[in-house]
Coordinates of C-alpha atoms in Angstrom, one line a residue:
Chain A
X241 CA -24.9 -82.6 26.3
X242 CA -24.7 -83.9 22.9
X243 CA -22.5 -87.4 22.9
X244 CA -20.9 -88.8 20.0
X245 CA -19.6 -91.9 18.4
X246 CA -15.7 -90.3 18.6
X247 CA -16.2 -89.7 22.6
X248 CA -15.3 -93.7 22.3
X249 CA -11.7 -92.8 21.2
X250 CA -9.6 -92.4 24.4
X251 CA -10.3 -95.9 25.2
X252 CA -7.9 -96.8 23.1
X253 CA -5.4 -95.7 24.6
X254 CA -6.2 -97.2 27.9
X255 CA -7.1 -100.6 25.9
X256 CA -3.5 -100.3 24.3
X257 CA -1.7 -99.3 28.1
X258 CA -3.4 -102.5 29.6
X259 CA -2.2 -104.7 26.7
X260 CA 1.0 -103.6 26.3
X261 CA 1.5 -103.8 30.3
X262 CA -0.2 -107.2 30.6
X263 CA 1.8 -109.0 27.6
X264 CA 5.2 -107.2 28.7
X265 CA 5.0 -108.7 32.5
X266 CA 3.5 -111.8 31.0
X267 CA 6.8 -112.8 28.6
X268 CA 8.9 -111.4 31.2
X269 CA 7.8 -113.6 33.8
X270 CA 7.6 -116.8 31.2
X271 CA 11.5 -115.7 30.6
X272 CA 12.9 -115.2 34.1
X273 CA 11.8 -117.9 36.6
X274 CA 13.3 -121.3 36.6
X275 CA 12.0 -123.9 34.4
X276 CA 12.1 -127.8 36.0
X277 CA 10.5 -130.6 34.8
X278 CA 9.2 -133.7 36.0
X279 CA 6.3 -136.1 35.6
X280 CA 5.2 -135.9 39.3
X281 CA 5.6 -132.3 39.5
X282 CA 3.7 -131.5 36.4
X283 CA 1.3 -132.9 38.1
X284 CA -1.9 -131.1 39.2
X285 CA -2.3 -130.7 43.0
X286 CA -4.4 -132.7 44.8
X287 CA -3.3 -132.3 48.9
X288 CA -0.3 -134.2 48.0
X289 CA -1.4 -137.7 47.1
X290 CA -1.8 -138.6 43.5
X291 CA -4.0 -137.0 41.3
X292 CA -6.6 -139.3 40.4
X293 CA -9.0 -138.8 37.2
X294 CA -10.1 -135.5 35.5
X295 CA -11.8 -132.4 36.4
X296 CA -13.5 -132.3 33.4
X297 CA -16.8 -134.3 35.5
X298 CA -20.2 -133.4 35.9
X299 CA -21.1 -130.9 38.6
X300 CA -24.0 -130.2 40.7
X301 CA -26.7 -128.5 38.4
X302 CA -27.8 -126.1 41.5
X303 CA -25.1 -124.3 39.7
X304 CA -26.4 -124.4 36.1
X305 CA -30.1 -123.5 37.9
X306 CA -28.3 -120.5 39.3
X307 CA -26.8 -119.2 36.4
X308 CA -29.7 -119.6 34.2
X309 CA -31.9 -117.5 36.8
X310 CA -29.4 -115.4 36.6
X311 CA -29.9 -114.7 32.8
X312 CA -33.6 -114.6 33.0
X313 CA -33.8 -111.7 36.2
X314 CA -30.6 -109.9 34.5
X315 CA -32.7 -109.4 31.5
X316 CA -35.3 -108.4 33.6
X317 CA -33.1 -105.7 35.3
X318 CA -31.8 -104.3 31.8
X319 CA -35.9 -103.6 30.5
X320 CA -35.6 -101.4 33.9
X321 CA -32.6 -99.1 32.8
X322 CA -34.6 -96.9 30.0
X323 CA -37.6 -96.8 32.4
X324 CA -35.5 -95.6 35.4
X325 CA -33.6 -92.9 32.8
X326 CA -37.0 -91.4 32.0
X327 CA -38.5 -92.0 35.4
X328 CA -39.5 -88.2 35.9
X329 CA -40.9 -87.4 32.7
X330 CA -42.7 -91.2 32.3
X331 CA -44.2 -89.9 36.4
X332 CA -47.0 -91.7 38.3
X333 CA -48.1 -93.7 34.8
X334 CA -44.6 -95.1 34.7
X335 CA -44.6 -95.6 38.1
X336 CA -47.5 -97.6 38.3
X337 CA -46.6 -99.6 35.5
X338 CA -43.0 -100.7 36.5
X339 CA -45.1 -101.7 39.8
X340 CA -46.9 -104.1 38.1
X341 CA -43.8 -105.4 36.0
X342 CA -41.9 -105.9 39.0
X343 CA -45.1 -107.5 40.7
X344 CA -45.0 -110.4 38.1
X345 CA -41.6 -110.5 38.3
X346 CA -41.6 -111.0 42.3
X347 CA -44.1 -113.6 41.6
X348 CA -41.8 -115.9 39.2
X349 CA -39.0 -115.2 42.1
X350 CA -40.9 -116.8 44.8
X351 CA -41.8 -119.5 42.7
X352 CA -38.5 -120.0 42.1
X353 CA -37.7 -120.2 45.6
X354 CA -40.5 -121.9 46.9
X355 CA -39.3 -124.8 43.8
X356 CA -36.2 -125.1 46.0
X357 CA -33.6 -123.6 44.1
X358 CA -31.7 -122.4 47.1
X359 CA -32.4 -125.6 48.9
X360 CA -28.2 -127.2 48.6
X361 CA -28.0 -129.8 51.2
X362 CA -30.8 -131.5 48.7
Chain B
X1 CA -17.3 -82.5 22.4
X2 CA -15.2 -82.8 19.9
X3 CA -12.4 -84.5 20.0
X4 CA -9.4 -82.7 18.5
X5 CA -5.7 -84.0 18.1
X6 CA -5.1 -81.2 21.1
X7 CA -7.4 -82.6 23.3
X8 CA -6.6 -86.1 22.1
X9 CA -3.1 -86.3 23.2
X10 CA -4.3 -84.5 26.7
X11 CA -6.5 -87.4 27.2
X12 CA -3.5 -89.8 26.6
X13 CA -1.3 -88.1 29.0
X14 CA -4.2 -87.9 31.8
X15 CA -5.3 -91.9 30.9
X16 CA -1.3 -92.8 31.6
X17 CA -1.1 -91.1 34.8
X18 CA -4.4 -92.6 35.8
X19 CA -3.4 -95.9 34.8
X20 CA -0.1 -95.4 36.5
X21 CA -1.8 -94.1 39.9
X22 CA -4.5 -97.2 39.7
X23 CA -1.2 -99.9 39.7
X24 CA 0.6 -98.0 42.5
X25 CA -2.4 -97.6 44.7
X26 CA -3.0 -101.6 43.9
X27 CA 0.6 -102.2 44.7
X28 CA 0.7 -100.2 47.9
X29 CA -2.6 -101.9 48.8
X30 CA -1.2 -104.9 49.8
X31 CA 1.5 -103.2 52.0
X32 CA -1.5 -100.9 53.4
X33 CA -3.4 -104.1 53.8
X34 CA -0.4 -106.0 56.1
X35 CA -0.1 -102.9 57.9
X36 CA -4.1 -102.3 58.7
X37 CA -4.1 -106.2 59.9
X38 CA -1.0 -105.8 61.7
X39 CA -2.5 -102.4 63.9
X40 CA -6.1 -104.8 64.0
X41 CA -3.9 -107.4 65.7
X42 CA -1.1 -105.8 67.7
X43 CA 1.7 -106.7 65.5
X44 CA 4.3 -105.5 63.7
X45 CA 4.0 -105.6 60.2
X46 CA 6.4 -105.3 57.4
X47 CA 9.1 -103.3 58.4
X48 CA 12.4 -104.7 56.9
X49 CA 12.3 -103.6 53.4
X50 CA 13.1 -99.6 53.8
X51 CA 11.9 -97.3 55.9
X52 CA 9.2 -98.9 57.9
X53 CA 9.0 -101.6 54.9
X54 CA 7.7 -99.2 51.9
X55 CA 10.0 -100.5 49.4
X56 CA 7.8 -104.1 50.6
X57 CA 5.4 -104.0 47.2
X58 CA 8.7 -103.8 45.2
X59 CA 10.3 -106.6 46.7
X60 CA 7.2 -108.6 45.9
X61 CA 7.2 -107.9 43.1
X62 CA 10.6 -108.9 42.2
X63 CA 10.2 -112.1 43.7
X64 CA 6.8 -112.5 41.9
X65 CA 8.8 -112.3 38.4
X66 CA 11.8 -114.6 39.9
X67 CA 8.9 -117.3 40.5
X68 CA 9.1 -120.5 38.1
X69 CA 6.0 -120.1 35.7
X70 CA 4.0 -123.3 36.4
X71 CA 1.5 -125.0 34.3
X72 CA 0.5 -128.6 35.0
X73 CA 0.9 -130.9 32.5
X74 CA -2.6 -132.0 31.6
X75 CA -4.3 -128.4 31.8
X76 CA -5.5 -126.2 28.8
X77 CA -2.4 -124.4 28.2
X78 CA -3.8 -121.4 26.3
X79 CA -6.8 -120.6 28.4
X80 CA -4.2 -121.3 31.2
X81 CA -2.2 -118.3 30.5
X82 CA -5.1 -116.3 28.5
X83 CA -7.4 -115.8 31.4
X84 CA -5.2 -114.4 34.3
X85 CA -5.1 -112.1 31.5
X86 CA -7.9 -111.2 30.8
X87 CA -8.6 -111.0 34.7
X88 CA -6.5 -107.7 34.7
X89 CA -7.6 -106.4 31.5
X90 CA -11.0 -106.1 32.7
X91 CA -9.8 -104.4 36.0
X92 CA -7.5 -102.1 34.2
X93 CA -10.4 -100.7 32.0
X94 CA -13.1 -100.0 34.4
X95 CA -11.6 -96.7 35.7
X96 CA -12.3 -95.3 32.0
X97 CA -15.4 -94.1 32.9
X98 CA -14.7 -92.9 36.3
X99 CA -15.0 -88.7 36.8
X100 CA -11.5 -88.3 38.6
X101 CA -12.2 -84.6 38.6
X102 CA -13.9 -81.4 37.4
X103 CA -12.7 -79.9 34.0
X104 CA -9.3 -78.5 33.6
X105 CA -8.1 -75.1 31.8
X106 CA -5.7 -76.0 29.4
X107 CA -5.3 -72.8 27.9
X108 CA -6.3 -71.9 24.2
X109 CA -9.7 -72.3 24.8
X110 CA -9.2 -76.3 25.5
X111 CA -10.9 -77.8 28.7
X112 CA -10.7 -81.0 29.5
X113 CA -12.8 -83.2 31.4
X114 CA -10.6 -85.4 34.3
X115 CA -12.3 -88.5 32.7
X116 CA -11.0 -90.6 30.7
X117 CA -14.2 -91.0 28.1
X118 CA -17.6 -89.6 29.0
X119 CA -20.0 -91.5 27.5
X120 CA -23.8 -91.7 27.3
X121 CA -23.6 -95.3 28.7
X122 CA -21.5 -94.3 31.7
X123 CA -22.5 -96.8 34.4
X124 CA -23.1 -99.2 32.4
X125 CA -19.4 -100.0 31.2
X126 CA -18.7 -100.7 34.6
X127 CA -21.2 -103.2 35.0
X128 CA -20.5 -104.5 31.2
X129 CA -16.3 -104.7 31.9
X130 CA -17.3 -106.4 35.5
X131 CA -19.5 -109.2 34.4
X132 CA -16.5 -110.1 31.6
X133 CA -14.5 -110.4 34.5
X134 CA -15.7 -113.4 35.5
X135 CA -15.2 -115.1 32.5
X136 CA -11.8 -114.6 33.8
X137 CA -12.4 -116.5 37.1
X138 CA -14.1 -119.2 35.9
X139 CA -12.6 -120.1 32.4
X140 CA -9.0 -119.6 34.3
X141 CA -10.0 -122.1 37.3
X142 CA -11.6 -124.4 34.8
X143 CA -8.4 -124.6 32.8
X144 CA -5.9 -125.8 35.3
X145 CA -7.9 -128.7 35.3
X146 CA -7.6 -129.2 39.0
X147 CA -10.6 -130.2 41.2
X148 CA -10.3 -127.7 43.8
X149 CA -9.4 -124.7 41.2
X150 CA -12.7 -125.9 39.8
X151 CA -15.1 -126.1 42.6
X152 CA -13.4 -122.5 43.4
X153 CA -14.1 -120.8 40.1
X154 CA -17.5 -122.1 39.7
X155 CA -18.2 -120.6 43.3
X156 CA -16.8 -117.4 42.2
X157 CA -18.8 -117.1 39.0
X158 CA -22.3 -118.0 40.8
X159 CA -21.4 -115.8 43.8
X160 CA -21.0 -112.7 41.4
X161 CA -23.8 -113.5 39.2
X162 CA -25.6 -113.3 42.3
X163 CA -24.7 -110.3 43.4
X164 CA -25.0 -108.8 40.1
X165 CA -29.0 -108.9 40.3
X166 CA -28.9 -106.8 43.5
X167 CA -26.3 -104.4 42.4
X168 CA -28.0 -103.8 39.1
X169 CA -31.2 -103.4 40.8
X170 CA -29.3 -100.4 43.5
X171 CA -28.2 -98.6 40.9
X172 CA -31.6 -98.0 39.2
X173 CA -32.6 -95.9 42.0
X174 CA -30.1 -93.5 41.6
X175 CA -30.8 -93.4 37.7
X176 CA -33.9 -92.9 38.7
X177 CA -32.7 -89.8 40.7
X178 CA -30.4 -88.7 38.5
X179 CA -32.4 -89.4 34.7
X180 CA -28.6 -90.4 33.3
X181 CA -26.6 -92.9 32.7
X182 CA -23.4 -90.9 32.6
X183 CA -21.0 -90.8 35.9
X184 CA -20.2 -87.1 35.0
X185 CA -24.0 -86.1 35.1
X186 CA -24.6 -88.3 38.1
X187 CA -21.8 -86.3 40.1
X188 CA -22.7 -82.8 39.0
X189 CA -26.8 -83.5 39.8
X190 CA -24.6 -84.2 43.5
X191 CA -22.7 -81.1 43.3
X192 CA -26.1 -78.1 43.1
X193 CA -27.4 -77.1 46.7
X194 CA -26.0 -77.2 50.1
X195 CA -22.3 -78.7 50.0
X196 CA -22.0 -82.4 51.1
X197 CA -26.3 -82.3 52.0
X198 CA -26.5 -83.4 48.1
X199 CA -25.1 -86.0 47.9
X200 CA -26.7 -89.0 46.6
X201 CA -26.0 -91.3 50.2
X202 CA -28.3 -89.1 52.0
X203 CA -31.8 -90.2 49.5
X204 CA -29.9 -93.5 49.4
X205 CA -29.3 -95.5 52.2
X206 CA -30.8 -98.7 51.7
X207 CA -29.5 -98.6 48.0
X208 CA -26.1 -98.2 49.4
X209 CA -26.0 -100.8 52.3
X210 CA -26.3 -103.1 48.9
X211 CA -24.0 -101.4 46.8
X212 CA -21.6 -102.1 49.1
X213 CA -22.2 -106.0 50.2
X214 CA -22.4 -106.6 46.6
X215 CA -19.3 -105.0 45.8
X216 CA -17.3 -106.8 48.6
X217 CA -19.1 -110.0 46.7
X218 CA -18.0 -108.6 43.3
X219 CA -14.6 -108.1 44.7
X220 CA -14.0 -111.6 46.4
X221 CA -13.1 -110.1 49.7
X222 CA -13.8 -111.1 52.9
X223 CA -16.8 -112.0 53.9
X224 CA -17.4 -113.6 50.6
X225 CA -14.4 -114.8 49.7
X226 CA -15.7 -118.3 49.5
X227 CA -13.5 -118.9 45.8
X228 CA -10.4 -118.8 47.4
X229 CA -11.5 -120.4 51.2
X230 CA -8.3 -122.0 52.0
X231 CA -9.9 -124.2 54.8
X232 CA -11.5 -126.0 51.9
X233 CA -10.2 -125.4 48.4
X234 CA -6.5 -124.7 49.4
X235 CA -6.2 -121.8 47.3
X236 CA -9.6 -122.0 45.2
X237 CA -9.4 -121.2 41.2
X238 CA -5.8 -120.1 41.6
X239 CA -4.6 -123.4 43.4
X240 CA -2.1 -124.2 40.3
X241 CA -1.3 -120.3 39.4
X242 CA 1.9 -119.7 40.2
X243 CA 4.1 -116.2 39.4
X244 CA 2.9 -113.1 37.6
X245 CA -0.3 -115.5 36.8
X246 CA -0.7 -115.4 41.0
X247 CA -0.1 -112.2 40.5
X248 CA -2.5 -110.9 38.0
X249 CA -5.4 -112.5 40.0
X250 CA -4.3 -110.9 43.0
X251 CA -3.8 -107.6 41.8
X252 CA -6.7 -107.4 39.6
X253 CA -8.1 -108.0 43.0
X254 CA -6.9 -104.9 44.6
X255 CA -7.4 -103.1 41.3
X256 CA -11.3 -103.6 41.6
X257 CA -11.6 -102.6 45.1
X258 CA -9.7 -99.3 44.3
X259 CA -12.0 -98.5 41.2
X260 CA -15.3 -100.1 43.5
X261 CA -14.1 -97.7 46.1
X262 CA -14.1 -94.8 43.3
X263 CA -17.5 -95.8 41.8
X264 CA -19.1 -96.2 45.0
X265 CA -17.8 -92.4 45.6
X266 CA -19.9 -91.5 42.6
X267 CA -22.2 -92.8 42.9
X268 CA -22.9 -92.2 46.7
X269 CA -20.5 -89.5 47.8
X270 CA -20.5 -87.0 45.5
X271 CA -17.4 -88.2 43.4
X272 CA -15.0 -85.1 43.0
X273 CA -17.5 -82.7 44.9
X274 CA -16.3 -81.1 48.2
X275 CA -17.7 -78.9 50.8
X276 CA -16.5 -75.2 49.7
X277 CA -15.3 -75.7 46.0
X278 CA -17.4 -72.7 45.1
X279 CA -14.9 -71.0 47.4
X280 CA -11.9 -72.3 46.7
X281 CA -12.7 -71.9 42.9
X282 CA -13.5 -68.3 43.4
X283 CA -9.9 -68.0 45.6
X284 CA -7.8 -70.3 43.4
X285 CA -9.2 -70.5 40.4
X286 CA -10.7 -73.6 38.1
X287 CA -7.6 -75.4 38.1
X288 CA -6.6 -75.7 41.4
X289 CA -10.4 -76.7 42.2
X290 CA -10.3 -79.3 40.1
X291 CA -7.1 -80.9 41.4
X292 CA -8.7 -80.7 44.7
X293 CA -11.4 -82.1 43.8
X294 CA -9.3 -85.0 42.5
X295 CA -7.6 -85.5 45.7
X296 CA -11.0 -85.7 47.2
X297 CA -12.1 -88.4 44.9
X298 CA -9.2 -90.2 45.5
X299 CA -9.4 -89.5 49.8
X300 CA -12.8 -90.7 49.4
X301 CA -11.7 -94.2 46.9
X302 CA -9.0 -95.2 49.5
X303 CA -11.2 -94.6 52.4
X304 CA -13.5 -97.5 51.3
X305 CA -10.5 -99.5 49.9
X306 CA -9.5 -99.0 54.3
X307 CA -13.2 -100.5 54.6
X308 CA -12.4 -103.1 52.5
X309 CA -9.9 -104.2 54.9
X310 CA -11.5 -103.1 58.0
X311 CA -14.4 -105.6 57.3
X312 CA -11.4 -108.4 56.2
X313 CA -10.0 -108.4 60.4
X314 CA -13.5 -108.2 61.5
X315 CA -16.0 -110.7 60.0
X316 CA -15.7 -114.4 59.6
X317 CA -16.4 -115.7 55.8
X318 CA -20.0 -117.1 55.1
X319 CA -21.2 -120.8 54.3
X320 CA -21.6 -121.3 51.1
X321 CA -25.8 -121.8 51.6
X322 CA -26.1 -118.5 53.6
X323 CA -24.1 -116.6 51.0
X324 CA -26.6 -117.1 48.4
X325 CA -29.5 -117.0 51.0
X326 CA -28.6 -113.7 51.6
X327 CA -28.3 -112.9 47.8
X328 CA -30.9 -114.3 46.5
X329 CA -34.1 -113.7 49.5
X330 CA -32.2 -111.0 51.6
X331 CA -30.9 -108.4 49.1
X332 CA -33.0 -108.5 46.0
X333 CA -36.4 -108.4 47.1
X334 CA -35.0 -105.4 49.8
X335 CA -33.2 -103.5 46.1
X336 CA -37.0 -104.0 44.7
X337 CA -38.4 -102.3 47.3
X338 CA -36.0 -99.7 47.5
X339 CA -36.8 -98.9 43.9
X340 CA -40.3 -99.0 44.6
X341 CA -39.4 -96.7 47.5
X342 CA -37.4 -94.4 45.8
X343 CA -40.1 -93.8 42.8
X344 CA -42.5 -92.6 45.4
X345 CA -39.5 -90.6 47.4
X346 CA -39.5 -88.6 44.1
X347 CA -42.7 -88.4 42.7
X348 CA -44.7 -87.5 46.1
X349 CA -42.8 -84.3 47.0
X350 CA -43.0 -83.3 43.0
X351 CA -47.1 -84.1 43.2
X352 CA -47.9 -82.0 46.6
X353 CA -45.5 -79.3 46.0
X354 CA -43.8 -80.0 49.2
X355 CA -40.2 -78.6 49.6
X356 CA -37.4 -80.7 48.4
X357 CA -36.0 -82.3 51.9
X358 CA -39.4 -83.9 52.0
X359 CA -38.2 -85.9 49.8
X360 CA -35.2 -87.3 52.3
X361 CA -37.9 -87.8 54.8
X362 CA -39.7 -90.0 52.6
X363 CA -36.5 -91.9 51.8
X364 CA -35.7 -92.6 55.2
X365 CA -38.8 -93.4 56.1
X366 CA -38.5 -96.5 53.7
X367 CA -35.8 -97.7 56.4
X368 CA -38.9 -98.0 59.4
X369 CA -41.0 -99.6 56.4
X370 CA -38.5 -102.1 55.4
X371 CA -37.9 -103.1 58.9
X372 CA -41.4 -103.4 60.1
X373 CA -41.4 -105.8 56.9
X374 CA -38.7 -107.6 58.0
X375 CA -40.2 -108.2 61.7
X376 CA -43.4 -109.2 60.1
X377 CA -41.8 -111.6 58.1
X378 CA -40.0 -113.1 60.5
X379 CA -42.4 -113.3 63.0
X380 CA -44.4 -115.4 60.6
X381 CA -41.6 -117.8 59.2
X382 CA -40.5 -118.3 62.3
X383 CA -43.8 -119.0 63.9
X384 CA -44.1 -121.5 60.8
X385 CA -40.7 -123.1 62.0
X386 CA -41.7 -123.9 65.5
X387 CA -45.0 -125.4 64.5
X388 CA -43.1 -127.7 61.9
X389 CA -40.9 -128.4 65.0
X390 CA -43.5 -129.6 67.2
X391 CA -44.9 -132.0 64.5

């Protein structure tokens, strides 16, 4: 199987389907509901008393920490893609190799959850 | 293959039925989802609009477009109606690389494949088209600029970056298997030997147990659907969405679990393959065998979009802390192992000379190992816990 740059093109025409669907419902749902206006109602919802303050505040950073572990082992998991394509030629040298990768790799990971990441009511 | 103006416009013909099937099955999931929690529960269901309430999707619909658009004053008013958006785009273009069927005769010498590109990448679009979806979560939850919409959305997007990691991590040991990225070799290295015996689930089984927790994860359902927890968040990152906005969120919902349900028949099940299509191919000929093998596919896709809703009636939703406890400890250490497991599932049959269901053996065996592990483990921890208790 020999793949090519053009076996790309068909996309486009499930790119151009989406699009047109997506835009069509989206100005014909802007142009046939009611429109009413008022300063409360405008208002975001807050369990029906009065929104107080902004959204836009600091958040826990358990979730920053989550997401930027996320980064770091989803990198890790993409140097494993090419190795597990050529797993049977690369055989028992491969093997023993990605063992050691993934050993370092489960190393950082329990230092990570040793740290406490996981750890939310802290 | 090349791709002529023939075979070009055949493509665009099968993409727009494809795309048209992947909406209707979304749309008639919802009423098959009312009426599989009405059986569960010993109700009803809808049964006013038509014959025992078909025409219900429609009339929801409707009243979906009739809705006033809403969009609170102080939010971000582009990103507000640009993320719903992209929400749908992204689950309207992972069925691209999806192998609906086997190829089809066109006459003239034309086949083509029941796919709507086969690429060298395969899988990984999926995963690629996935992870932009939750841009589409987050950026849209963070752009009503509502407390609630934003505690949802940020829940969503660390919940499927979770579950990314262990998903990623399953899917290596079938590349492993298989030696290809593409989703059309994947099903045809399925489709040699003894009928339904090939498929990839039975060398599998851990890897699939996580391939499909992470895809209800992926998919926001039930029992991770912690974004939209109504006891707590009202309606999570679509708390302020109101109309086809709703909508899109909602459907691009039902989208992914159809196309999950598709991949995970792949990946797992043998995508198109079916016990006999040597048979009815021979009987029938190519064409026929290939439509068969699409209604297979598609049998096999709305079986686990029934399992999607089976597990909904049947499992209460996790805390927050035990979701990512069982991300995070629970299912990627077990995917690493299972790719450890798998390597030497392959390579010890291939070293010994040993017949080729040895190699099953050694995959199931993997199961006892893991769970000798897991007692071990426990056994310790918990012996741990106690003597911290009686300090």
């Amino acid at each position: 199987m020999n793949y090519q740059p053009s076996d790309y093109l068909p996309i486009i025409v499930q790119l151009g389907a989406a699009l047109a669907f997506i835009v069509l419902t989206m100005v014909a749902t802007h142009w046939l509901g009611p429109k009413r206006h008022s300063s409360k109602k405008d208002d975001v919802f807050e369990c029906g008393i009065e929104s107080i303050g902004d959204a836009r505040t600091p958040i826990s950073v358990k979730y920053f920490l989550v997401a930027i572990l996320f980064v770091l082992f989803d990198v890790e998991i993409v140097f494993m893609y090419p190795w597990a394509v050529n797993f049977k030629e690369l055989a028992w040298d491969g093997f023993v190799e990605m063992v050691v990768f993934m050993s370092f790799l489960l190393l950082g990971f329990i230092y990570v959850i040793k740290k406490g990441v996981l750890k939310w009511e802290k | 293959m090349e791709i002529t103006s023939t075979l070009f416009a055949a493509k665009a013909i099968y993409i727009g039925l494809i795309f048209a099937i992947t909406l209707g099955v979304a749309a008639y999931s919802t009423y098959g989802e009312r009426i599989v929690a009405a059986w569960m529960q010993d109700r009803v269901g809808p049964d006013r609009a038509g014959p025992f309430g078909i025409f219900q999707p429609l009339a929801d619909a409707v009243k979906m477009f009739m809705k006033e658009d809403f969009i609170p004053a102080n939010s971000s008013k582009w990103l507000f109606i640009a993320w719903p958006c992209l929400s749908m785009l992204t689950a309207l273009l992972t069925s691209a690389v999806v192998p609906f069927g086997d190829k089809l005769d066109l006459g003239g010498g034309i086949e083509m494949d029941l796919q709507g590109i086969d690429v060298n990448i395969g899988i990984l679009w999926v995963f690629g088209i996935v992870s932009l979806g939750v841009y589409g979560i987050l950026v849209g939850g963070w752009a009503s600029n509502n407390k609630y919409s934003l505690l949802g959305a940020i829940r969503a997007a660390s919940q499927n970056i979770s579950y990314e990691l262990a998903m990623g991590l399953s899917i290596i040991a079938i590349l492993m298997m298989t030696g290809s990225l593409s989703t059309k070799v994947i099903v045809e290295t399925q489709q040699n030997g003894a009928g339904f015996l090939s498929w990839n689930i039975w060398s599998q089984p851990i890897g699939f147990v996580i391939f499909i927790v992470c895809a209800f994860a992926e998919c926001n359902r039930t029992p991770f659907d912690l974004p939209e927890c109504e006891t707590e968040l009202i309606g999570g990152y679509h708390t302020e969405y109101s109309s086809m906005k709703l909508g899109f969120y909602l459907f691009s919902e039902y989208i992914n679990m159809f196309v999950s349900g598709a991949v995970m028949a792949t990946l797992y099940f043998g995508g198109y393959d079916y016990p006999f299509n040597e048979v009815v191919e021979a009987q029938f000929g190519q064409n026929i065998a290939a439509l068969v093998g699409v209604g297979a596919l598609m049998g096999k896709a709305l079986f686990f979009v029934f399992v999607f809703m089976w597990v909904r009636w049947t499992l209460p939703r996790f805390r927050y802390d035990q979701l990512m406890n069982l991300g995070w400890t629970g299912l990627i250490p077990i995917s690493m192992f299972n790719v450890v497991w798998t390597g030497l599932s392959i390579l010890i049959p291939t070293t010994f000379n040993l017949p080729a269901w040895a190699s099953i053996v050694v995959s199931w065996s993997g199961i006892g190992v893991l769970l000798i592990g897991l007692i071990i483990y426990h056994g310790a921890t918990s012996k741990k816990k106690t003597v911290a208790l009686a300090h």
